[in-house]
Amino acid sequence: MAVPFILLGGAALAGITGAVKSVSAHTKNANAKQIVAEAQNIYDEAREMLEEQRTCTAECLKRLGVLKVDIWSKEMNDFIRTFRAFKNVRMESDVAGDERLKLKCQGTENLKNMEVAALKATEIARAGVASLGTGVLAGIASYGGAMMFASASTGTAIASLSGVAATNATLAWFGGGALTAGGLGMAGGTLVLGGIVVGPVLAAAGLIMNAKADENLASAEATAARAETAVEKMAVMTDFMKKTASIAENYSDFLVRFRSAFYPVVNEMKYMEQRTRQKQKRMLYDSDDEKIDFNSLTEAEQKKIHQAWLMAQIMCSVLSEPLLTPAGELASEAQTTLQNARNVCPAFAQGRYGF
């Protein structure tokens, strides 16, 4: 008669075991959902920080791009036109700092590049900087000479620069709309920021979203691991963009202050040309179509031209130095060039001329 009780006890034990397994499965399902939800939160927070920094960096690059166009079309254009009015200009000089000039725009042969950039900038200024998108301005800020020195026919500057920006993944990144609105377009597949390929990082959002419907604990843990990896990579990208914004601001700060010193020197050179031509006219020597011989100038006037040329080289070097490499990394020479520009003239470094 004991058998029925044994069978009953076995059935009860089986029921209890089944209930425990059911509770355990329910707990695992709940844990899986919680893990995925937490992964979604940390990913969303990191992506929001990335988007905010992208907007901030794009604005810094846009400001620098606008400033570069303005300087090329005004001070640099005036310098080039006036400098071309003189002939036989000797670059040997005892102007302070000349022997220590180790920038990238030395020699009068660089005038051609300066002229191309100034012509492009003047065309853009006439049409209005607003005719350029953020991506183009970011390109002028980021790639300097590579964007401005490329030859283009008159009237095509805006089109040619816009074409470069449209095919450059980095500029598409800074010039696009919000990431959530698909502003990155097709650039994510090729874009690298701070050594990180952007596409897979942003694609992680879809993987996390799909995992919400999966109640498997192992799958949830794998999703969380992917989210953590994406978050780490976004932190690297965000830090890269902070550094980019910082150096862009440093360049803008230098250019604003240096142009305040450069402007009066260029004006003095223009007045020198006017005075010389007026003097020649009084001597009944019509030379409007002739260049002024550098050797006919006083020593003080020659030094003024040397000073203007030295400052133009500094300005050209900073305007044309790329901040980013084509691979989407910070250019190693960007900080060095800026520091050289700050140090090349002791008078500027010591606080004169607005420094």
XYZ file of N, CA, C and O in Angstrom, residues 53-210:
632
model
N 29.138 66.727 -29.239
C 30.508 67.135 -29.537
C 30.700 67.342 -31.033
O 31.431 68.235 -31.462
N 30.040 66.528 -31.832
C 30.136 66.714 -33.277
C 29.597 68.084 -33.664
O 30.208 68.799 -34.469
N 28.467 68.471 -33.112
C 27.885 69.776 -33.407
C 28.818 70.899 -32.984
O 29.024 71.868 -33.721
N 29.394 70.755 -31.787
C 30.320 71.767 -31.261
C 31.560 71.881 -32.138
O 31.986 72.981 -32.503
N 32.144 70.737 -32.502
C 33.355 70.742 -33.325
C 33.069 71.305 -34.714
O 33.874 72.062 -35.268
N 31.922 70.942 -35.279
C 31.544 71.466 -36.591
C 31.442 72.987 -36.560
O 31.864 73.675 -37.502
N 30.910 73.540 -35.474
C 30.787 74.991 -35.348
C 32.162 75.644 -35.243
O 32.399 76.713 -35.816
N 33.085 75.014 -34.497
C 34.443 75.548 -34.364
C 35.145 75.551 -35.722
O 35.813 76.528 -36.088
N 34.987 74.466 -36.475
C 35.600 74.384 -37.796
C 34.943 75.366 -38.768
O 35.619 75.968 -39.608
N 33.638 75.528 -38.646
C 32.925 76.476 -39.511
C 33.430 77.895 -39.269
O 33.690 78.647 -40.221
N 33.589 78.275 -37.989
C 34.098 79.614 -37.666
C 35.495 79.818 -38.236
O 35.808 80.873 -38.800
N 36.339 78.807 -38.095
C 37.698 78.910 -38.625
C 37.670 79.001 -40.147
O 38.435 79.768 -40.745
N 36.793 78.229 -40.789
C 36.680 78.283 -42.246
C 36.258 79.659 -42.731
O 36.822 80.193 -43.695
N 35.267 80.248 -42.080
C 34.802 81.592 -42.438
C 35.931 82.602 -42.253
O 36.144 83.483 -43.102
N 36.661 82.475 -41.148
C 37.769 83.392 -40.859
C 38.866 83.272 -41.923
O 39.405 84.281 -42.392
N 39.190 82.048 -42.309
C 40.228 81.849 -43.332
C 39.823 82.487 -44.658
O 40.640 83.156 -45.311
N 38.580 82.282 -45.074
C 38.104 82.880 -46.327
C 38.196 84.399 -46.245
O 38.619 85.062 -47.201
N 37.822 84.957 -45.108
C 37.835 86.404 -44.931
C 39.254 86.964 -45.034
O 39.484 87.987 -45.691
N 40.217 86.298 -44.391
C 41.606 86.770 -44.427
C 42.209 86.615 -45.821
O 42.896 87.516 -46.314
N 41.950 85.481 -46.473
C 42.470 85.289 -47.824
C 41.932 86.365 -48.764
O 42.659 86.886 -49.625
N 40.647 86.687 -48.630
C 40.018 87.624 -49.573
C 40.345 89.083 -49.264
O 40.195 89.943 -50.137
N 40.811 89.371 -48.064
C 41.104 90.764 -47.681
C 42.605 90.992 -47.516
O 43.283 91.389 -48.446
N 43.139 90.726 -46.323
C 44.550 91.041 -46.059
C 45.508 90.347 -47.015
O 46.428 90.977 -47.554
N 45.312 89.050 -47.238
C 46.234 88.327 -48.113
C 46.086 88.776 -49.562
O 47.086 88.919 -50.289
N 44.880 89.035 -50.007
C 44.659 89.517 -51.372
C 45.292 90.887 -51.564
O 45.943 91.149 -52.590
N 45.127 91.781 -50.572
C 45.741 93.109 -50.650
C 47.264 93.004 -50.666
O 47.934 93.726 -51.416
N 47.802 92.118 -49.827
C 49.260 91.962 -49.795
C 49.786 91.497 -51.150
O 50.763 92.051 -51.670
N 49.158 90.493 -51.732
C 49.640 89.919 -53.000
C 49.609 90.969 -54.107
O 50.574 91.129 -54.865
N 48.498 91.672 -54.219
C 48.375 92.686 -55.278
C 49.425 93.785 -55.105
O 50.013 94.254 -56.085
N 49.661 94.193 -53.852
C 50.643 95.258 -53.609
C 52.065 94.751 -53.796
O 52.911 95.434 -54.396
N 52.352 93.566 -53.321
C 53.692 93.005 -53.445
C 54.071 92.840 -54.918
O 55.231 93.028 -55.305
N 53.076 92.490 -55.739
C 53.312 92.327 -57.182
C 53.661 93.652 -57.871
O 54.132 93.660 -59.002
N 53.424 94.778 -57.188
C 53.709 96.090 -57.783
C 55.199 96.414 -57.744
O 55.639 97.408 -58.348
N 55.977 95.583 -57.020
C 57.411 95.832 -56.897
C 58.197 94.773 -57.673
O 57.748 93.633 -57.813
N 59.367 95.144 -58.147
C 60.235 94.204 -58.861
C 61.629 94.220 -58.236
O 61.982 95.142 -57.499
N 62.381 93.189 -58.543
C 63.746 93.039 -58.019
C 63.795 92.991 -56.496
O 64.762 93.445 -55.874
N 62.743 92.452 -55.919
C 62.707 92.373 -54.447
C 63.689 91.308 -53.986
O 63.618 90.152 -54.394
N 64.622 91.710 -53.131
C 65.582 90.776 -52.550
C 65.062 90.311 -51.197
O 64.641 91.115 -50.373
N 65.106 89.006 -50.979
C 64.583 88.467 -49.733
C 65.629 88.389 -48.636
O 65.331 88.033 -47.511
N 66.908 88.704 -48.953
C 67.898 88.746 -47.895
C 67.529 89.888 -46.963
O 67.270 91.008 -47.396
N 67.503 89.597 -45.670
C 66.994 90.618 -44.764
C 67.563 90.442 -43.373
O 67.880 89.336 -42.947
N 67.699 91.559 -42.664
C 68.097 91.474 -41.257
C 66.900 91.748 -40.352
O 67.032 92.075 -39.196
N 65.687 91.610 -40.943
C 64.480 91.762 -40.144
C 64.479 90.711 -39.047
O 64.718 89.534 -39.299
N 64.227 91.119 -37.833
C 64.272 90.196 -36.686
C 63.384 88.983 -36.929
O 62.240 89.110 -37.323
N 63.953 87.815 -36.702
C 63.168 86.593 -36.810
C 63.246 85.942 -38.174
O 62.887 84.793 -38.333
N 63.766 86.671 -39.184
C 63.764 86.128 -40.539
C 64.594 84.851 -40.645
O 64.205 83.904 -41.310
N 65.751 84.835 -39.952
C 66.622 83.676 -40.055
C 66.048 82.458 -39.329
O 66.497 81.338 -39.523
N 65.057 82.667 -38.501
C 64.464 81.552 -37.754
C 63.126 81.119 -38.319
O 62.411 80.331 -37.724
N 62.788 81.669 -39.468
C 61.501 81.314 -40.075
C 61.583 79.917 -40.671
O 62.247 79.690 -41.666
N 60.935 78.982 -40.032
C 60.984 77.598 -40.507
C 59.561 77.121 -40.788
O 59.114 76.097 -40.291
N 58.869 77.897 -41.553
C 57.498 77.569 -41.900
C 57.469 76.999 -43.311
O 58.491 76.851 -43.967
N 56.293 76.671 -43.788
C 56.172 75.927 -45.038
C 55.910 76.795 -46.265
O 55.682 76.286 -47.339
N 55.923 78.093 -46.118
C 55.550 78.956 -47.249
C 56.676 79.911 -47.620
O 56.449 81.062 -47.936
N 57.933 79.462 -47.509
C 59.061 80.330 -47.803
C 59.276 80.476 -49.307
O 58.987 79.585 -50.085
N 59.850 81.633 -49.682
C 60.224 81.844 -51.073
C 59.123 82.494 -51.887
O 57.945 82.220 -51.713
N 59.533 83.390 -52.810
C 58.542 84.098 -53.623
C 57.793 83.166 -54.570
O 56.735 83.524 -55.086
N 58.334 81.948 -54.809
C 57.622 81.003 -55.683
C 56.272 80.603 -55.089
O 55.385 80.125 -55.797
N 56.121 80.816 -53.798
C 54.855 80.459 -53.158
C 53.752 81.476 -53.458
O 52.587 81.245 -53.151
N 54.121 82.584 -54.066
C 53.119 83.598 -54.400
C 52.008 83.036 -55.280
O 50.850 83.458 -55.176
N 52.360 82.099 -56.162
C 51.344 81.532 -57.059
C 50.267 80.829 -56.252
O 49.066 80.999 -56.517
N 50.668 80.026 -55.276
C 49.689 79.367 -54.417
C 48.853 80.384 -53.658
O 47.634 80.230 -53.501
N 49.503 81.428 -53.178
C 48.786 82.477 -52.462
C 47.737 83.119 -53.367
O 46.606 83.376 -52.951
N 48.129 83.376 -54.598
C 47.213 84.022 -55.548
C 45.996 83.152 -55.821
O 44.863 83.651 -55.873
N 46.215 81.849 -56.019
C 45.097 80.935 -56.268
C 44.127 80.952 -55.092
O 42.904 81.052 -55.269
N 44.670 80.862 -53.875
C 43.820 80.846 -52.682
C 43.075 82.169 -52.530
O 41.884 82.193 -52.200
N 43.773 83.274 -52.776
C 43.139 84.591 -52.634
C 42.028 84.786 -53.656
O 40.964 85.353 -53.349
N 42.260 84.328 -54.895
C 41.232 84.437 -55.930
C 39.998 83.614 -55.571
O 38.863 84.062 -55.746
N 40.227 82.391 -55.096
C 39.108 81.548 -54.684
C 38.321 82.217 -53.557
O 37.086 82.272 -53.585
N 39.045 82.705 -52.563
C 38.389 83.325 -51.414
C 37.612 84.570 -51.820
O 36.507 84.821 -51.314
N 38.174 85.351 -52.732
C 37.491 86.556 -53.192
C 36.199 86.203 -53.913
O 35.160 86.857 -53.736
N 36.247 85.159 -54.731
C 35.038 84.708 -55.431
C 33.971 84.267 -54.432
O 32.784 84.592 -54.575
N 34.402 83.523 -53.409
C 33.467 83.052 -52.383
C 32.877 84.227 -51.615
O 31.674 84.284 -51.350
N 33.744 85.195 -51.271
C 33.282 86.356 -50.508
C 32.248 87.157 -51.287
O 31.269 87.665 -50.725
N 32.438 87.267 -52.599
C 31.480 88.016 -53.424
C 30.127 87.318 -53.477
O 29.080 87.967 -53.492
N 30.167 85.999 -53.530
C 28.912 85.238 -53.572
C 28.268 85.143 -52.196
O 27.073 84.902 -52.084
N 29.094 85.342 -51.164
C 28.595 85.211 -49.795
C 29.001 83.869 -49.211
O 28.770 82.833 -49.833
N 29.619 83.916 -48.041
C 30.083 82.682 -47.401
C 28.918 81.741 -47.137
O 29.084 80.515 -47.076
N 27.723 82.307 -47.011
C 26.539 81.479 -46.764
C 26.272 80.516 -47.920
O 25.540 79.533 -47.762
N 26.881 80.807 -49.082
C 26.690 79.916 -50.228
C 27.424 78.592 -50.044
O 27.194 77.638 -50.777
N 28.316 78.557 -49.070
C 29.030 77.316 -48.759
C 28.337 76.604 -47.607
O 27.861 77.241 -46.668
N 28.314 75.295 -47.647
C 27.751 74.527 -46.546
C 28.765 74.368 -45.436
O 29.950 74.668 -45.593
N 28.296 73.862 -44.298
C 29.180 73.638 -43.163
C 30.308 72.682 -43.524
O 31.453 72.865 -43.096
N 30.008 71.678 -44.345
C 31.025 70.712 -44.733
C 32.171 71.353 -45.497
O 33.338 71.024 -45.279
N 31.864 72.290 -46.402
C 32.903 72.967 -47.180
C 33.753 73.846 -46.272
O 34.988 73.851 -46.355
N 33.107 74.601 -45.395
C 33.842 75.467 -44.476
C 34.701 74.646 -43.519
O 35.829 75.030 -43.191
N 34.172 73.502 -43.090
C 34.964 72.605 -42.249
C 36.173 72.096 -43.021
O 37.252 71.915 -42.449
N 36.002 71.883 -44.333
C 37.106 71.435 -45.168
C 38.179 72.502 -45.302
O 39.378 72.203 -45.227
N 37.776 73.761 -45.487
C 38.737 74.860 -45.584
C 39.495 74.991 -44.271
O 40.703 75.243 -44.256
N 38.792 74.804 -43.161
C 39.433 74.866 -41.845
C 40.360 73.685 -41.625
O 41.474 73.840 -41.121
N 39.923 72.488 -42.011
C 40.649 71.256 -41.687
C 41.800 70.950 -42.614
O 42.828 70.422 -42.195
N 41.625 71.259 -43.910
C 42.622 70.849 -44.897
C 43.385 72.007 -45.519
O 44.270 71.788 -46.339
N 43.045 73.234 -45.137
C 43.819 74.399 -45.518
C 44.209 74.466 -46.975
O 43.383 74.592 -47.874
N 45.532 74.371 -47.227
C 46.062 74.508 -48.571
C 45.544 73.482 -49.545
O 45.384 73.769 -50.737
N 45.286 72.267 -49.075
C 44.785 71.220 -49.969
C 43.453 71.606 -50.583
O 43.131 71.207 -51.710
N 42.666 72.388 -49.848
C 41.369 72.836 -50.362
C 41.503 74.110 -51.185
O 40.806 74.302 -52.179
N 42.427 75.004 -50.776
C 42.468 76.339 -51.367
C 43.471 76.503 -52.497
O 43.324 77.385 -53.342
N 44.517 75.660 -52.558
C 45.554 75.862 -53.559
C 45.286 75.145 -54.873
O 45.952 75.403 -55.868
N 44.341 74.201 -54.878
C 44.040 73.473 -56.113
C 43.499 74.442 -57.158
O 42.573 75.203 -56.888
N 44.079 74.413 -58.332
C 43.673 75.347 -59.394
C 42.242 75.092 -59.836
O 41.788 73.956 -59.900
N 41.546 76.155 -60.126
C 40.172 76.049 -60.628
C 39.900 77.244 -61.530
O 40.453 78.315 -61.335
N 39.075 77.046 -62.529
C 38.741 78.135 -63.438
C 37.939 79.199 -62.713
O 37.247 78.914 -61.731
N 38.042 80.425 -63.193
C 37.286 81.528 -62.601
C 35.795 81.216 -62.612
O 35.251 80.768 -63.611
N 35.170 81.448 -61.478
C 33.737 81.214 -61.372
C 33.359 79.816 -60.932
O 32.177 79.499 -60.825
N 34.371 78.986 -60.660
C 34.069 77.593 -60.277
C 34.528 77.249 -58.867
O 34.491 76.093 -58.472
N 34.994 78.242 -58.103
C 35.547 77.958 -56.771
C 34.532 77.262 -55.870
O 34.833 76.256 -55.234
N 33.319 77.802 -55.819
C 32.297 77.235 -54.933
C 31.935 75.823 -55.368
O 31.824 74.908 -54.545
N 31.772 75.626 -56.673
C 31.411 74.309 -57.179
C 32.509 73.286 -56.912
O 32.239 72.149 -56.516
N 33.771 73.685 -57.125
C 34.873 72.745 -56.937
C 35.041 72.380 -55.465
O 35.258 71.213 -55.130
N 34.929 73.360 -54.581
C 35.055 73.088 -53.153
C 33.886 72.239 -52.654
O 34.069 71.331 -51.833
N 32.702 72.526 -53.155
C 31.525 71.749 -52.762
C 31.657 70.307 -53.235
O 31.243 69.375 -52.540
N 32.250 70.127 -54.420
C 32.448 68.780 -54.940
C 33.387 67.970 -54.071
O 33.150 66.786 -53.813
N 34.464 68.617 -53.591
C 35.408 67.927 -52.708
C 34.713 67.534 -51.411
O 34.849 66.409 -50.924
N 33.948 68.461 -50.849
C 33.269 68.196 -49.582
C 32.258 67.065 -49.709
O 32.079 66.261 -48.789
N 31.600 66.983 -50.865
C 30.561 65.971 -51.055
C 31.125 64.561 -51.118
O 30.409 63.586 -50.842
N 32.398 64.442 -51.478
C 32.992 63.108 -51.616
C 33.934 62.755 -50.472
O 34.574 61.714 -50.505
N 34.013 63.619 -49.483
C 34.907 63.389 -48.350
C 34.095 62.955 -47.141
O 33.209 63.681 -46.672
N 34.386 61.776 -46.611
C 33.594 61.223 -45.505
C 33.671 62.087 -44.255
O 32.671 62.295 -43.558
N 34.863 62.620 -43.956
C 35.026 63.444 -42.752
C 34.186 64.710 -42.850
O 33.533 65.117 -41.881
N 34.200 65.346 -44.023
C 33.429 66.582 -44.197
C 31.939 66.292 -44.226
O 31.130 67.123 -43.804
N 31.550 65.117 -44.728
C 30.145 64.718 -44.676
C 29.705 64.552 -43.228
O 28.575 64.877 -42.858
N 30.607 64.057 -42.424
C 30.325 63.869 -40.990
C 30.058 65.206 -40.310
O 29.077 65.376 -39.600
N 30.934 66.190 -40.536
C 30.777 67.486 -39.887
C 29.721 68.353 -40.565
O 29.160 69.254 -39.938
N 29.428 68.093 -41.822
C 28.468 68.929 -42.531
C 27.079 68.364 -42.596
O 26.150 69.033 -43.052
N 26.877 67.115 -42.111
C 25.574 66.468 -42.199
C 24.609 66.894 -41.117
O 24.928 67.685 -40.236
N 23.400 66.335 -41.194
C 22.388 66.606 -40.179
C 22.596 65.728 -38.962
O 23.635 65.105 -38.785
N 21.583 65.681 -38.114
C 21.679 64.876 -36.899
C 21.844 63.411 -37.243
O 21.306 62.916 -38.225
N 22.599 62.703 -36.409
C 22.823 61.274 -36.656
C 21.513 60.513 -36.643
O 21.300 59.580 -37.416
N 20.625 60.929 -35.746
C 19.346 60.231 -35.636
C 18.484 60.425 -36.868
O 17.555 59.683 -37.113
N 18.808 61.465 -37.643
C 18.033 61.741 -38.857
C 18.729 61.189 -40.096
O 18.362 61.497 -41.214
N 19.772 60.395 -39.858
C 20.487 59.814 -40.983
C 21.418 60.787 -41.656
O 21.746 60.639 -42.829
N 21.883 61.819 -40.909
C 22.732 62.847 -41.499
C 24.066 62.341 -41.994
O 24.704 62.983 -42.819
N 24.518 61.202 -41.481
C 25.808 60.696 -41.897
C 25.782 60.174 -43.327
O 26.800 60.112 -44.002
N 24.628 59.801 -43.801
C 24.511 59.289 -45.156
C 25.341 58.036 -45.345
O 25.368 57.160 -44.494
N 26.059 57.976 -46.466
C 26.857 56.802 -46.780
C 28.295 56.942 -46.288
O 29.128 56.076 -46.527
N 28.588 58.034 -45.566
C 29.965 58.294 -45.162
C 30.447 57.343 -44.084
O 31.638 57.107 -43.954
N 29.522 56.820 -43.278
C 29.928 55.993 -42.150
C 30.736 54.779 -42.518
O 31.574 54.325 -41.740
N 30.521 54.247 -43.705
C 31.231 53.040 -44.095
C 32.711 53.262 -44.291
O 33.508 52.337 -44.147
N 33.111 54.498 -44.647
C 34.514 54.782 -44.903
C 35.120 55.751 -43.902
O 36.331 55.940 -43.883
N 34.299 56.377 -43.077
C 34.789 57.399 -42.160
C 35.545 56.805 -40.987
O 35.101 55.854 -40.354
N 36.696 57.399 -40.697
C 37.499 57.023 -39.536
C 37.736 58.278 -38.719
O 38.184 59.302 -39.239
N 37.426 58.236 -37.433
C 37.669 59.349 -36.523
C 38.487 58.848 -35.346
O 38.074 57.929 -34.650
N 39.644 59.456 -35.153
C 40.478 59.046 -34.039
C 40.888 57.587 -34.106
O 41.091 56.941 -33.071
N 40.996 57.047 -35.322
C 41.382 55.660 -35.491
C 40.231 54.677 -35.414
O 40.419 53.472 -35.520
N 39.009 55.174 -35.240
C 37.821 54.328 -35.114
C 36.981 54.420 -36.381
O 36.656 55.517 -36.845
N 36.621 53.270 -36.954
C 35.704 53.256 -38.096
C 34.303 53.523 -37.563
O 33.798 52.786 -36.705
N 33.664 54.580 -38.056
C 32.418 55.063 -37.467
C 31.225 54.137 -37.732
O 30.406 53.887 -36.844
N 31.130 53.611 -38.947
C 29.950 52.846 -39.345
C 29.532 51.755 -38.376
O 28.388 51.736 -37.899
N 30.423 50.812 -38.025
C 30.043 49.726 -37.115
C 29.606 50.204 -35.733
O 28.754 49.582 -35.099
N 30.197 51.317 -35.281
C 29.828 51.857 -33.964
C 28.374 52.323 -33.970
O 27.599 52.017 -33.060
N 27.988 53.038 -35.025
C 26.607 53.524 -35.106
C 25.636 52.392 -35.416
O 24.476 52.424 -35.007
N 26.128 51.369 -36.118
C 25.272 50.233 -36.456
C 24.905 49.417 -35.217
O 23.918 48.670 -35.232
N 25.670 49.568 -34.153
C 25.392 48.827 -32.920
C 24.015 49.168 -32.362
O 23.402 48.363 -31.656
N 23.519 50.355 -32.684
C 22.197 50.759 -32.202
C 21.125 49.791 -32.681
O 20.210 49.415 -31.929
N 21.218 49.385 -33.945
C 20.234 48.451 -34.489
C 20.319 47.091 -33.839
O 19.289 46.441 -33.588
N 21.524 46.649 -33.522
C 21.696 45.346 -32.867
C 21.068 45.339 -31.482
O 20.447 44.366 -31.069
N 21.255 46.458 -30.769
C 20.673 46.556 -29.427
C 19.157 46.577 -29.509
O 18.458 45.930 -28.721
N 18.624 47.312 -30.468
C 17.172 47.402 -30.636
C 16.580 46.021 -30.944
O 15.554 45.621 -30.373
N 17.225 45.277 -31.804
C 16.730 43.935 -32.149
C 16.805 42.984 -30.968
O 15.984 42.079 -30.824
